[in-house]
Structures are given as C-alpha cells and as structure tokens.
C-alpha cells in the first residue's frame, strides 16, 4: 500500500509521537521542526464538529500532526501542485480521507472554496522572508516559494486567517522573531487579538529563531501571555527531552 503511493525520488518519514507517516522528497520543501512545534503549540479540542484550516500546508505535515489533538474536519490549502498531491497521498497513507481534504488552490482566492467565518481554528506556517528584488532566493522554485513571500505576503496571510475564522476562533502562526512587531500590528488591525506567545531558541545563549503565536478573532483586548520559552538543543546540538518527546513520543 505505502509503496503504491510513492512516486520517483520520494520517501516516507514518520513522526513517531503522532503515529503519522508523511511522504517527503529532497526535491521539494519538506517539513521541519517548525511544523512539529506549531502543531504542539495548538491547544487540544476534540469537538466532533470542529473545522480546522491549514494554510500554506505544503505536504500536509502540520494538519496531519494535529490528527489526535483536534476533532472534526481538517482542510489543507496548498498552492503548489506537487506538494498538494503529496499531501493527498499522505492523507491516504494514514487512512484519514474521511477527516481530511486537500485544496490545491491559491490562499489569496480561498473564499472561492471556503466561506468566510467558517473555521474554528486556522494554522499557518507561511513564507518567512520578504520578497525584495535583492533577496537571494533558492534556485529550487519549491523552496523559494516556501521561504520567500513570492506568492503570498504576511498581510495576506493574516487577512485570510482572520477572514476564515468564526468569532472567537483561534489562529496559530509560526514565524521569525524579527518580524514580531509587524505580526502583532497586523493581527490587531485585522481583528485577531494575540493571546499567547512562545519564543523558540536553537541553543542556550543563542537568539530566538522562531516565535509561536496564538490569537483569538474579536478577542478581548489585552491579556497576552508570554509563556515559557523552549530551547531546542543542548550544547552538543542534541535535541532536549521535550523536543524528543514531540518527535518520538518519549
């Protein structure tokens, strides 16, 4: 069954902690630790009528990692054809077709496919870097689109996250700390009130290289909690036990 779902130059990676298998390829953008951290940051909600949307879904990793944590339906939205196809096959591989839908569409046109104010949760691991003319981009188009705001910028991401959410729905975003002030400003201007923030550090003594943010649509002003940070690796570069638990379940 698994081999039937693989195409040339693809492999199956497993997130043992979640019992999830993901189809990956070195030729395209593969999931990395930020996807695992964002899925871990999402609060559990097992309501059977829940609707979750994963924007910029790539090969579907974050949505699939939320399988045990969230109830209801999960919709993955990905622009790039090949990545969306990999996401669909990963859904099949994990026997989750009844709960998952993959939309191979442009996030900017999402309202043609999903109604406004329809989602309880929206998650996103968007491109991190602005698309300046002088920006050095990866020659691999899959990687360039995933890392730089070529097809979608930060304001468009937050607009669509807010637009899709019901009142009091929750948005979850992973991004770079150097864009934090811009993110918080955009969120508050677009009806998303930041409520929880977590900084991720690669090692002790290093600057933070990721930030996780939870916001509530039309939430009460104020009340942002800065929760304890996570240091990912020890001095030897080995993942700390908490990260190992996210990856391997121990």
Protein backbone atom coordinates (compact mmCIF):
# COMPACT_ATOMS: atom_id res chain seq x y z
CA UNK A 1 0.00 0.00 0.00
CA UNK A 2 2.69 2.50 1.06
CA UNK A 3 4.92 1.77 -1.92
CA UNK A 4 1.95 2.23 -4.27
CA UNK A 5 1.58 5.81 -3.02
CA UNK A 6 5.20 6.80 -3.58
CA UNK A 7 6.48 8.42 -6.75
CA UNK A 8 10.05 8.82 -8.02
CA UNK A 9 12.53 10.30 -5.52
CA UNK A 10 10.07 10.20 -2.63
CA UNK A 11 10.36 8.63 0.81
CA UNK A 12 8.18 8.10 3.84
CA UNK A 13 9.19 9.83 7.10
CA UNK A 14 7.46 9.13 10.38
CA UNK A 15 6.61 11.33 13.34
CA UNK A 16 6.51 8.50 15.86
CA UNK A 17 4.98 10.68 18.60
CA UNK A 18 1.86 11.14 16.47
CA UNK A 19 1.88 7.80 14.66
CA UNK A 20 1.83 9.75 11.41
CA UNK A 21 3.68 8.98 8.18
CA UNK A 22 4.50 11.77 5.73
CA UNK A 23 5.52 11.47 2.10
CA UNK A 24 8.59 13.63 1.53
CA UNK A 25 11.10 14.36 -1.20
CA UNK A 26 14.50 16.04 -1.21
CA UNK A 27 13.41 17.76 -4.44
CA UNK A 28 10.74 19.88 -2.72
CA UNK A 29 10.20 21.65 0.59
CA UNK A 30 9.96 19.05 3.39
CA UNK A 31 8.50 19.62 6.83
CA UNK A 32 10.94 20.61 9.55
CA UNK A 33 10.89 21.28 13.28
CA UNK A 34 8.79 24.44 12.97
CA UNK A 35 5.85 22.31 11.77
CA UNK A 36 6.20 19.99 14.76
CA UNK A 37 6.47 22.93 17.17
CA UNK A 38 3.42 24.69 15.76
CA UNK A 39 1.31 21.52 15.96
CA UNK A 40 2.44 21.04 19.57
CA UNK A 41 1.52 24.67 20.39
CA UNK A 42 -2.10 24.24 19.26
CA UNK A 43 -4.49 23.65 22.16
CA UNK A 44 -6.37 20.32 22.09
CA UNK A 45 -10.03 20.44 21.01
CA UNK A 46 -11.76 17.18 20.16
CA UNK A 47 -15.22 18.51 19.32
CA UNK A 48 -16.65 16.37 16.51
CA UNK A 49 -17.97 19.38 14.56
CA UNK A 50 -14.71 21.34 14.62
CA UNK A 51 -13.37 22.77 11.36
CA UNK A 52 -9.63 23.44 11.07
CA UNK A 53 -7.86 25.02 8.09
CA UNK A 54 -4.11 24.71 7.47
CA UNK A 55 -2.95 27.47 5.13
CA UNK A 56 0.36 27.13 3.22
CA UNK A 57 0.08 23.45 4.08
CA UNK A 58 2.99 22.19 1.98
CA UNK A 59 2.97 18.40 2.06
CA UNK A 60 0.32 18.45 4.77
CA UNK A 61 2.54 17.83 7.80
CA UNK A 62 1.04 20.26 10.33
CA UNK A 63 -2.54 19.26 9.60
CA UNK A 64 -1.67 15.59 9.90
CA UNK A 65 0.24 16.15 13.14
CA UNK A 66 -2.99 17.63 14.57
CA UNK A 67 -4.95 14.44 13.90
CA UNK A 68 -5.00 13.21 17.51
CA UNK A 69 -5.28 16.67 19.05
CA UNK A 70 -8.26 18.03 17.11
CA UNK A 71 -11.65 16.58 16.29
CA UNK A 72 -13.81 17.25 13.23
CA UNK A 73 -12.58 18.08 9.74
CA UNK A 74 -9.17 19.38 8.70
CA UNK A 75 -8.72 21.21 5.39
CA UNK A 76 -5.22 21.68 3.97
CA UNK A 77 -4.64 24.51 1.47
CA UNK A 78 -1.55 24.43 -0.74
CA UNK A 79 -0.71 26.38 -3.90
CA UNK A 80 1.97 24.12 -5.37
CA UNK A 81 0.56 21.17 -7.30
CA UNK A 82 3.24 18.67 -6.39
CA UNK A 83 3.11 19.43 -2.67
CA UNK A 84 -0.69 19.27 -2.63
CA UNK A 85 -0.53 15.90 -4.37
CA UNK A 86 1.95 14.65 -1.77
CA UNK A 87 -0.39 15.87 0.97
CA UNK A 88 -3.32 13.96 -0.56
CA UNK A 89 -1.28 10.78 -0.74
CA UNK A 90 -0.10 11.24 2.86
CA UNK A 91 -3.74 11.51 3.91
CA UNK A 92 -4.39 8.20 2.12
CA UNK A 93 -1.28 6.64 3.64
CA UNK A 94 -2.61 7.39 7.13
CA UNK A 95 -6.19 6.27 6.33
CA UNK A 96 -7.57 9.72 7.14
CA UNK A 97 -9.51 10.53 3.97
CA UNK A 98 -12.80 10.77 5.90
CA UNK A 99 -11.49 13.66 8.01
CA UNK A 100 -9.13 15.46 5.63
CA UNK A 101 -9.50 17.48 2.45
CA UNK A 102 -6.63 18.95 0.43
CA UNK A 103 -7.32 22.04 -1.68
CA UNK A 104 -4.72 22.76 -4.35
CA UNK A 105 -5.54 26.48 -4.58
CA UNK A 106 -4.07 29.94 -4.05
CA UNK A 107 -4.62 31.16 -0.47
CA UNK A 108 -5.46 34.59 -1.91
CA UNK A 109 -8.51 33.00 -3.60
CA UNK A 110 -9.57 30.87 -0.65
CA UNK A 111 -13.02 32.44 -0.32
CA UNK A 112 -13.92 30.86 -3.67
CA UNK A 113 -13.59 27.49 -1.92
CA UNK A 114 -14.26 28.09 1.77
CA UNK A 115 -16.76 30.57 3.19
CA UNK A 116 -15.73 33.42 5.44
CA UNK A 117 -16.37 32.99 9.17
CA UNK A 118 -16.49 29.19 8.84
CA UNK A 119 -13.39 27.88 10.65
CA UNK A 120 -12.87 27.26 14.34
CA UNK A 121 -9.08 27.03 14.02
CA UNK A 122 -6.66 28.27 11.35
CA UNK A 123 -2.99 27.33 11.44
CA UNK A 124 -0.22 28.58 9.18
CA UNK A 125 3.50 28.13 8.63
CA UNK A 126 3.94 30.82 5.96
CA UNK A 127 6.94 32.01 3.96
CA UNK A 128 9.17 33.87 6.43
CA UNK A 129 11.17 36.23 4.24
CA UNK A 130 10.11 39.34 2.34
CA UNK A 131 10.49 39.25 -1.43
CA UNK A 132 12.93 42.09 -2.07
CA UNK A 133 14.45 42.42 -5.56
CA UNK A 134 17.88 41.95 -3.97
CA UNK A 135 16.78 38.90 -1.93
CA UNK A 136 18.88 35.85 -2.56
CA UNK A 137 16.43 33.06 -3.35
CA UNK A 138 16.87 29.33 -3.70
CA UNK A 139 17.03 28.30 -7.38
CA UNK A 140 14.65 25.47 -6.50
CA UNK A 141 11.23 27.07 -7.09
CA UNK A 142 9.54 24.83 -4.50
CA UNK A 143 11.92 26.06 -1.81
CA UNK A 144 11.84 29.67 -2.98
CA UNK A 145 8.03 29.80 -2.77
CA UNK A 146 8.02 28.18 0.64
CA UNK A 147 10.62 30.55 2.12
CA UNK A 148 10.01 33.90 0.40
CA UNK A 149 6.82 35.97 0.04
CA UNK A 150 6.70 35.48 -3.72
CA UNK A 151 3.12 34.24 -3.99
CA UNK A 152 1.76 35.42 -0.62
CA UNK A 153 2.87 38.05 1.88
CA UNK A 154 2.39 38.33 5.63
CA UNK A 155 -0.53 40.77 5.48
CA UNK A 156 -2.39 38.50 3.04
CA UNK A 157 -1.76 35.50 5.32
CA UNK A 158 -3.16 37.24 8.39
CA UNK A 159 -6.10 38.71 6.43
CA UNK A 160 -7.12 35.24 5.27
CA UNK A 161 -6.60 33.67 8.69
CA UNK A 162 -8.88 36.28 10.23
CA UNK A 163 -11.43 36.14 7.41
CA UNK A 164 -11.82 32.37 7.62
CA UNK A 165 -12.27 32.30 11.38
CA UNK A 166 -15.57 32.46 13.22
CA UNK A 167 -15.85 34.95 16.05
CA UNK A 168 -13.71 33.65 18.94
CA UNK A 169 -11.97 31.21 16.60
CA UNK A 170 -8.25 30.66 17.15
CA UNK A 171 -5.35 31.47 14.84
CA UNK A 172 -1.95 29.82 15.24
CA UNK A 173 1.14 31.12 13.45
CA UNK A 174 4.83 30.23 13.44
CA UNK A 175 7.24 32.88 12.17
CA UNK A 176 10.55 34.66 12.73
CA UNK A 177 11.07 36.89 15.81
CA UNK A 178 12.50 39.72 13.71
CA UNK A 179 9.01 40.22 12.24
CA UNK A 180 7.18 40.04 15.55
CA UNK A 181 6.21 43.71 15.80
CA UNK A 182 4.84 43.60 12.24
CA UNK A 183 2.89 40.41 13.01
CA UNK A 184 1.32 41.78 16.19
CA UNK A 185 0.41 45.07 14.49
CA UNK A 186 -1.22 43.28 11.55
CA UNK A 187 -3.10 40.88 13.81
CA UNK A 188 -4.63 43.61 15.98
CA UNK A 189 -5.58 45.66 12.91
CA UNK A 190 -7.27 42.62 11.35
CA UNK A 191 -9.42 41.56 14.33
CA UNK A 192 -7.01 38.96 15.71
CA UNK A 193 -6.10 39.60 19.34
CA UNK A 194 -2.79 37.95 20.32
CA UNK A 195 -3.24 35.90 23.49
CA UNK A 196 -0.24 33.57 23.80
CA UNK A 197 3.33 33.84 22.57
CA UNK A 198 6.25 31.42 22.82
CA UNK A 199 9.85 32.02 21.77
CA UNK A 200 11.98 29.16 20.44
CA UNK A 201 15.78 29.17 20.90
CA UNK A 202 18.11 26.85 18.97
CA UNK A 203 20.57 26.58 21.92
CA UNK A 204 21.30 28.24 25.26
CA UNK A 205 22.93 31.63 24.73
CA UNK A 206 21.62 31.99 21.17
CA UNK A 207 18.98 34.45 19.96
CA UNK A 208 15.47 33.15 19.40
CA UNK A 209 14.92 31.95 15.82
CA UNK A 210 11.20 31.15 15.92
CA UNK A 211 8.07 32.55 17.53
CA UNK A 212 4.72 30.82 18.02
CA UNK A 213 1.61 32.97 18.38
CA UNK A 214 -1.99 32.17 19.28
CA UNK A 215 -4.64 34.83 18.61
CA UNK A 216 -8.41 34.95 19.03
CA UNK A 217 -10.69 36.55 16.46
CA UNK A 218 -12.51 39.51 18.00
CA UNK A 219 -10.99 38.57 21.36
CA UNK A 220 -11.00 40.92 24.30
CA UNK A 221 -8.18 43.47 24.08
CA UNK A 222 -5.04 42.76 26.07
CA UNK A 223 -4.16 39.71 28.12
CA UNK A 224 -1.21 38.50 26.04
CA UNK A 225 0.74 35.77 27.88
CA UNK A 226 4.40 35.18 27.14
CA UNK A 227 4.68 31.50 28.04
CA UNK A 228 7.97 29.79 28.99
CA UNK A 229 10.38 29.54 26.06
CA UNK A 230 11.75 26.36 24.55
CA UNK A 231 15.45 25.73 23.98
CA UNK A 232 15.58 23.10 21.25
CA UNK A 233 19.06 21.61 21.66
CA UNK A 234 21.82 21.24 24.23
CA UNK A 235 25.43 22.39 23.85
CA UNK A 236 26.22 19.29 21.77
CA UNK A 237 23.42 20.07 19.33
CA UNK A 238 21.27 17.17 20.59
CA UNK A 239 17.53 17.72 20.91
CA UNK A 240 16.39 18.21 24.51
CA UNK A 241 13.99 15.62 26.00
CA UNK A 242 10.92 17.79 25.42
CA UNK A 243 11.65 18.04 21.69
CA UNK A 244 12.48 14.32 21.52
CA UNK A 245 9.08 13.64 23.07
CA UNK A 246 7.38 15.71 20.35
CA UNK A 247 9.21 13.72 17.68
CA UNK A 248 9.34 10.22 19.12
CA UNK A 249 6.79 10.06 21.90
CA UNK A 250 9.33 9.63 24.71
